[in-house]
Structures are given as C-alpha cells and as structure tokens.
Tab-separated table of C-alpha atoms and ligand atoms in Angstrom:
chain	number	residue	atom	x	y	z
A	1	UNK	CA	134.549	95.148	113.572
A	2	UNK	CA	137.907	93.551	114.508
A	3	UNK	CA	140.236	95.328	115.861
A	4	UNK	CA	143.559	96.721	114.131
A	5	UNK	CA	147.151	96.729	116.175
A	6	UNK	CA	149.202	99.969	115.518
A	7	UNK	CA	152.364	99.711	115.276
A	8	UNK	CA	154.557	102.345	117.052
A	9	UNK	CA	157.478	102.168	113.890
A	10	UNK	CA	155.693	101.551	110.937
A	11	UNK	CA	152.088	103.478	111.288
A	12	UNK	CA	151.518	106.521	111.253
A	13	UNK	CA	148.502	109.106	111.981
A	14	UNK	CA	147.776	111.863	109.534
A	15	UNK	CA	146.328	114.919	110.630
A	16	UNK	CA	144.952	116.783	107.469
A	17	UNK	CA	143.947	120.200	107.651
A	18	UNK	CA	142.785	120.442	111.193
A	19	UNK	CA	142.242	124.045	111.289
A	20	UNK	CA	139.717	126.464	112.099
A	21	UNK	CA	139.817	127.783	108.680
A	22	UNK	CA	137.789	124.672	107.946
A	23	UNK	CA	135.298	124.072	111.424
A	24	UNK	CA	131.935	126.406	111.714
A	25	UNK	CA	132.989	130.030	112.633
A	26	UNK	CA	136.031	129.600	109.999
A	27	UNK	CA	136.172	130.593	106.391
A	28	UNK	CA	135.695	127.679	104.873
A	29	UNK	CA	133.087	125.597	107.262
A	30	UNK	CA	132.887	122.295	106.811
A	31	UNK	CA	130.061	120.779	108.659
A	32	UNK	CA	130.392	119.021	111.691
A	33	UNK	CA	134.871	119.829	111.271
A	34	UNK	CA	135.107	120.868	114.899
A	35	UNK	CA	134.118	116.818	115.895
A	36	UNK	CA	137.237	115.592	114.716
A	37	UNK	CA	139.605	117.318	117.161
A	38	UNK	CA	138.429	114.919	120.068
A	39	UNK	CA	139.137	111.696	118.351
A	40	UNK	CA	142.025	112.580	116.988
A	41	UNK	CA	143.629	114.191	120.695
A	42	UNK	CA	142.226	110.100	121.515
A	43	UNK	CA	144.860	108.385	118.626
A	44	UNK	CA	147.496	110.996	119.808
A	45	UNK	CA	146.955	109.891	123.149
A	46	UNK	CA	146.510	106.024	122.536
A	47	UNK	CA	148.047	103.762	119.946
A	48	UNK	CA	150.079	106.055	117.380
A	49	UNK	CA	153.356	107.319	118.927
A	50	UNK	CA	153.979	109.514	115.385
A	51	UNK	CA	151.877	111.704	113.318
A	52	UNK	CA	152.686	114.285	111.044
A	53	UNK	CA	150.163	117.158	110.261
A	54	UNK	CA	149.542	119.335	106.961
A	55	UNK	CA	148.418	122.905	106.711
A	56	UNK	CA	146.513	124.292	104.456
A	57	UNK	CA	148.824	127.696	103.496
A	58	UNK	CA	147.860	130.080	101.075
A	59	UNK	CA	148.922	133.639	100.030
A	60	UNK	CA	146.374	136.260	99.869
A	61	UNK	CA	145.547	136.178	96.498
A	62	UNK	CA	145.699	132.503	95.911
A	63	UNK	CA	144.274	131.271	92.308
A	64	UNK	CA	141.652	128.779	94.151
A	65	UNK	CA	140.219	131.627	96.403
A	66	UNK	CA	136.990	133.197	93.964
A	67	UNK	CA	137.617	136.322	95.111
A	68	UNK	CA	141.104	136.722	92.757
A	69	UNK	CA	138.655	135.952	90.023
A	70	UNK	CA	135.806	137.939	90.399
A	71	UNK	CA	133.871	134.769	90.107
A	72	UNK	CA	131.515	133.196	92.964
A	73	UNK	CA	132.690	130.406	95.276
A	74	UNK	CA	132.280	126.688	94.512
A	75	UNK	CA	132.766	128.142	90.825
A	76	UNK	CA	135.113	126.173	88.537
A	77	UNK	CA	137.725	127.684	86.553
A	78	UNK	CA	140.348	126.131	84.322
A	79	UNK	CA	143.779	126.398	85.776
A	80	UNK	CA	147.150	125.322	83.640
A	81	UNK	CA	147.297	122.402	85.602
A	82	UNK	CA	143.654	121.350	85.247
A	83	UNK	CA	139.838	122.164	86.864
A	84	UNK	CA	140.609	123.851	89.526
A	85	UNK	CA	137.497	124.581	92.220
A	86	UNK	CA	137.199	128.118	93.686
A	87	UNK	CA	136.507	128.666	97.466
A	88	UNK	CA	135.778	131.583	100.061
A	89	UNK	CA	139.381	132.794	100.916
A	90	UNK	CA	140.377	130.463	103.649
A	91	UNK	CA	143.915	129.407	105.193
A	92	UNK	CA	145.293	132.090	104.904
A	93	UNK	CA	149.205	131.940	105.585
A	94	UNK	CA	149.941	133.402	109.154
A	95	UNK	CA	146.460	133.717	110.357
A	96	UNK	CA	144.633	132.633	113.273
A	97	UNK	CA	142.461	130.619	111.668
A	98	UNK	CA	145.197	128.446	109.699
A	99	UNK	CA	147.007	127.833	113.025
A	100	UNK	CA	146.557	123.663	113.428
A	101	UNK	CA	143.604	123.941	116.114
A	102	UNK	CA	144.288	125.098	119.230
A	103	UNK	CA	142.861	122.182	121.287
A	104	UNK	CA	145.400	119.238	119.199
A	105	UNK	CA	147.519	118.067	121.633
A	106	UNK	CA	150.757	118.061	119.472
A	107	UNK	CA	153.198	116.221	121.531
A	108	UNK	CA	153.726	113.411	118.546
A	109	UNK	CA	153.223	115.530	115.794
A	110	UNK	CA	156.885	115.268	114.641
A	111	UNK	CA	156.505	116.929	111.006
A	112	UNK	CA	154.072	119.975	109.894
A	113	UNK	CA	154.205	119.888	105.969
A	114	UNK	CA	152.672	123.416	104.912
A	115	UNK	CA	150.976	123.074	101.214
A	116	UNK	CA	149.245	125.525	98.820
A	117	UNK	CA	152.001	128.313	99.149
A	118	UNK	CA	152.042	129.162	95.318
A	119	UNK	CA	150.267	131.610	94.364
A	120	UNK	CA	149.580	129.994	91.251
A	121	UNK	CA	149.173	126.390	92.300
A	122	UNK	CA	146.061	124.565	94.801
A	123	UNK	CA	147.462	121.981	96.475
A	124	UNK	CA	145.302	119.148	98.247
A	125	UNK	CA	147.276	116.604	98.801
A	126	UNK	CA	149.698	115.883	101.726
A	127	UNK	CA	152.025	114.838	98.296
A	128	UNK	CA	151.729	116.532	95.235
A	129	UNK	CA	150.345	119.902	94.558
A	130	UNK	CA	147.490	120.005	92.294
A	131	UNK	CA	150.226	119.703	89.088
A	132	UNK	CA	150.379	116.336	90.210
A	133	UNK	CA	153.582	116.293	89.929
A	134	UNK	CA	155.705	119.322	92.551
A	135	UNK	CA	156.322	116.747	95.145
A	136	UNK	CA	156.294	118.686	99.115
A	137	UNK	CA	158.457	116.129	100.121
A	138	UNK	CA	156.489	114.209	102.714
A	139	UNK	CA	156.664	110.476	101.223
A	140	UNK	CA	161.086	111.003	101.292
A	141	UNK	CA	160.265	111.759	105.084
A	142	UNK	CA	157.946	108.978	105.638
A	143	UNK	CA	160.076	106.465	103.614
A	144	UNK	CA	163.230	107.556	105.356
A	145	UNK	CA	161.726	106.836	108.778
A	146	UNK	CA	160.432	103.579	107.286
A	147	UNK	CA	156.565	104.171	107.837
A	148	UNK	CA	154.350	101.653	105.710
A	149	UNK	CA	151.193	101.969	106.669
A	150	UNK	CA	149.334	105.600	106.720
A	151	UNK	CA	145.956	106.583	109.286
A	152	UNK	CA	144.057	109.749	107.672
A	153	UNK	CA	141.641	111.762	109.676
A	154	UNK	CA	141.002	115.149	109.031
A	155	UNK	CA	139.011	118.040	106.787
A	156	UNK	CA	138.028	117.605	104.329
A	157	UNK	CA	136.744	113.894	103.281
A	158	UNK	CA	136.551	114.740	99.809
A	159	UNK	CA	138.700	116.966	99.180
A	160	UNK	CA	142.375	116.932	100.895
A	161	UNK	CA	142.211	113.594	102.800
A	162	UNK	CA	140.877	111.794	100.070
A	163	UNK	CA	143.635	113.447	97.354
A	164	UNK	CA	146.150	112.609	100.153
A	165	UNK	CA	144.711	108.781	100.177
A	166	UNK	CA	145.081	108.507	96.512
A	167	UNK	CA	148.665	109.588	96.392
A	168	UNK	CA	149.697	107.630	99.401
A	169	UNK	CA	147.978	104.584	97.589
A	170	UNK	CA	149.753	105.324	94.514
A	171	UNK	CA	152.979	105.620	96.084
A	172	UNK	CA	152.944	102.403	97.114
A	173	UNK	CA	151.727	102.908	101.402
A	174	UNK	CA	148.695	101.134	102.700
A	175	UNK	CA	146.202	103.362	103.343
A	176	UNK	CA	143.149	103.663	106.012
A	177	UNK	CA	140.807	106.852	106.413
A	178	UNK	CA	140.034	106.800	110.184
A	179	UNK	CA	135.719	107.748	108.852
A	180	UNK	CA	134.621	109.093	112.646
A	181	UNK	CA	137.771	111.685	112.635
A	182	UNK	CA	137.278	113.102	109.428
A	183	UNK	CA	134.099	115.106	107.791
A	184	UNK	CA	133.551	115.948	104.216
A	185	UNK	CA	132.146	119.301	101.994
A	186	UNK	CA	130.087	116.993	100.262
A	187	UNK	CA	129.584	119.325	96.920
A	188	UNK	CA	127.304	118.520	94.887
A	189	UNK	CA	128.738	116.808	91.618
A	190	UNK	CA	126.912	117.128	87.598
A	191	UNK	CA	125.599	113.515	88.095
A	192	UNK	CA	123.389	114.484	90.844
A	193	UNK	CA	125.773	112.619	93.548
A	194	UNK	CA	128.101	114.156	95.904
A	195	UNK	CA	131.766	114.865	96.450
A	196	UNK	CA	132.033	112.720	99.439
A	197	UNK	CA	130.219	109.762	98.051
A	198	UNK	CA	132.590	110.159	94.879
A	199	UNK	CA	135.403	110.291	96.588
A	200	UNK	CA	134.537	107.203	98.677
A	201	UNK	CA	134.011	105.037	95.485
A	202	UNK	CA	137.659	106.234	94.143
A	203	UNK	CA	139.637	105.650	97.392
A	204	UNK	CA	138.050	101.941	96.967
A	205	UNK	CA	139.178	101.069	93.309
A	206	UNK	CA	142.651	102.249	94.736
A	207	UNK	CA	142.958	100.292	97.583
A	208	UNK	CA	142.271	102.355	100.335
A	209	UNK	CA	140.670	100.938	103.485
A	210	UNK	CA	138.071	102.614	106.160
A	211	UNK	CA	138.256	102.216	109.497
A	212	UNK	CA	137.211	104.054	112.823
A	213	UNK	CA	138.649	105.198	115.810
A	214	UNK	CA	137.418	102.213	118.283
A	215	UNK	CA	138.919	99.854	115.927
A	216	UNK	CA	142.809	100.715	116.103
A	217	UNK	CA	144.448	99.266	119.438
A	218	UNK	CA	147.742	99.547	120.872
B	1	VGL	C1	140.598	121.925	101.432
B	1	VGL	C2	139.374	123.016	99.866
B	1	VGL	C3	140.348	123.990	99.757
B	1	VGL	C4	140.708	120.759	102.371
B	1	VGL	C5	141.591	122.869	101.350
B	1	VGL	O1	141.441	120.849	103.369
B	1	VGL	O2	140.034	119.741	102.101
B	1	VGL	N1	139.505	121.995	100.684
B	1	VGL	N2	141.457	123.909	100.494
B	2	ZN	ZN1	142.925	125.461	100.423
C-alpha cells in the first residue's frame, strides 16, 4: 500500500470511544478493544500533531441501556427518533470506566466532545445525536480550525466510528477509518450478515476510505 502524508494543519486523528467501558473487563466488551490503544499512542506520537477525542457519556438511566426497559441487551426498541439498540449499561458519566483510557497519551488531544448525555437521546456519532439532527458542535470546531481531512480509529467499527464516518462524509470532510486501530461488535444483522460487514459496505457508497496505521507518514 502507498503511503499517505499527514498534514500537521489540515488532518486530523479521531479518537472514538477509547474507553474501558468498551475493552474486555468493561461493560460493554468489545473484542479485541484494548489493541487499539497502542496504535493509536503510535499516530499521537508520529504524524498527527491534533486529535480530538469523544466520550461516550451517559446518565444512569439512559434510554439505550436495557436495563431502563426491563428488556434484555442487544434488544431493539423503538425510540421517537427511530430503532434504537439496547446495551448492558456502559459509559456511565463520571465513572472509571468512561475515563478516555488510562494508557492514551493525550498530549495532542486538543478537544474532548462528550456525547449521549440525554437521558432520552443515544448518540453515536462524533456529530449528531441519534435525532440526526442535535448537532454537539464538533464539525463548527473542526471547520473553524480549518481541518479537511478526518483519521477515525476507535470502538466501535460499527457502531460509533462508522456513524461518525457517515456524518463526517456527509458534511462534506474526507474521511479514512485507520482499520488496525479500531475493532467492531459485529452484531449479528436479520440477513444473516453482520454489523461490521454492514457498516463497511455503507461507509463505501459514501465515500469513505480505509487505511492502516503503517500507511500514514509524516
Ligand atoms: C457505542 C454502543 C453504545 C460505541 C457506544 O462506542 O460504538 N456502541 N454506545
Ligand atoms: Zn453508549
């Protein structure tokens, strides 16, 4: 693969999610999760001299935990703003667990945009919340400081990097997921595929381009 010059003013790495909450021994494992952290402290270290992080952020009693619905996790319940998938209580706001993980060296990490504080509203995306539409206000901070070009790595594949992808697309950045710093939930989906494999073919029809760690270069 050839290689792919980052550019210190106009790239940026995206840290989704790194958080225990989402790495084996956390609430919400995702296999593999605690893999990323190493690659990521390498683009922190190397080419990108900005990132900005999200946090997953949730309330106790959050609409997409199962547990404030009685119902099993991985469930699917319709929420006013659409399907909405229920999960094991995870991120929860203030504990230790949805502290960004301990070993990311955060030097460059010049914005933390928290997401998924309503209690009545998920929120996957680095952009919108799942209403599509309640903006947190990270593309006015990336456009202000004139970023065009967005690097994704983080948890999970399928679910918040990839929703992050898509609105980045859509609002008009160039987007790559960095594959080896990022791992998926991989759920399985009612045409006997998976969530990650989905998620894959969508990001393409919008645009979005995958790359790897050993390919981006100072
Ligand atoms: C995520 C499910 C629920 C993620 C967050 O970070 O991908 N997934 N909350
Ligand atoms: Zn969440």
């Amino acid at each position: 693969m050839s290689g792919l010059a980052i550019d210190g003013k106009t790239d940026i790495l995206g840290l989704i999610d790194v958080q225990p909450t989402f790495m084996p021994g956390g609430e919400l494992p995702v296999a593999g999760g605690a893999s990323v952290v190493e690659p990521i402290n390498r683009l922190l270290a190397g080419p990108f001299a900005t990132a900005f992080a999200t946090q997953d952020w949730h309330p106790r009693g959050h609409i997409s935990f199962a547990s404030s619905h009685g119902l099993p996790a991985f469930a699917e319940i319709a929420a006013p703003y659409g399907p909405q998938t229920l999960w094991p209580d995870h991120a929860v706001q203030g504990s230790a667990n949805a502290a960004l993980h301990p070993s990311i060296v955060q030097d460059r990490i010049a914005v933390i945009v928290r997401k998924g504080m309503q209690a009545a509203v998920d929120s996957y995306s680095a952009f919108f919340e799942n209403d599509r539409t309640t903006p947190t206000g990270l593309d006015g901070w990336l456009r202000n400081r004139g970023v065009r070009r967005l690097f994704l790595c983080g948890l999970a594949t399928d679910f918040c990097v990839a929703w992050s992808a898509e609105d980045a697309a859509t609002l008009g950045y160039a987007v790559f997921v960095v594959d080896d710093a990022c791992r998926g939930i991989a759920l399985p989906t009612a045409d006997g595929s998976d969530s990650i494999t989905r998620a894959r073919e969508r990001l393409a029809v919008r645009g979005v381009r995958f790359t790897t760690t050993a390919a981006l270069t100072s």
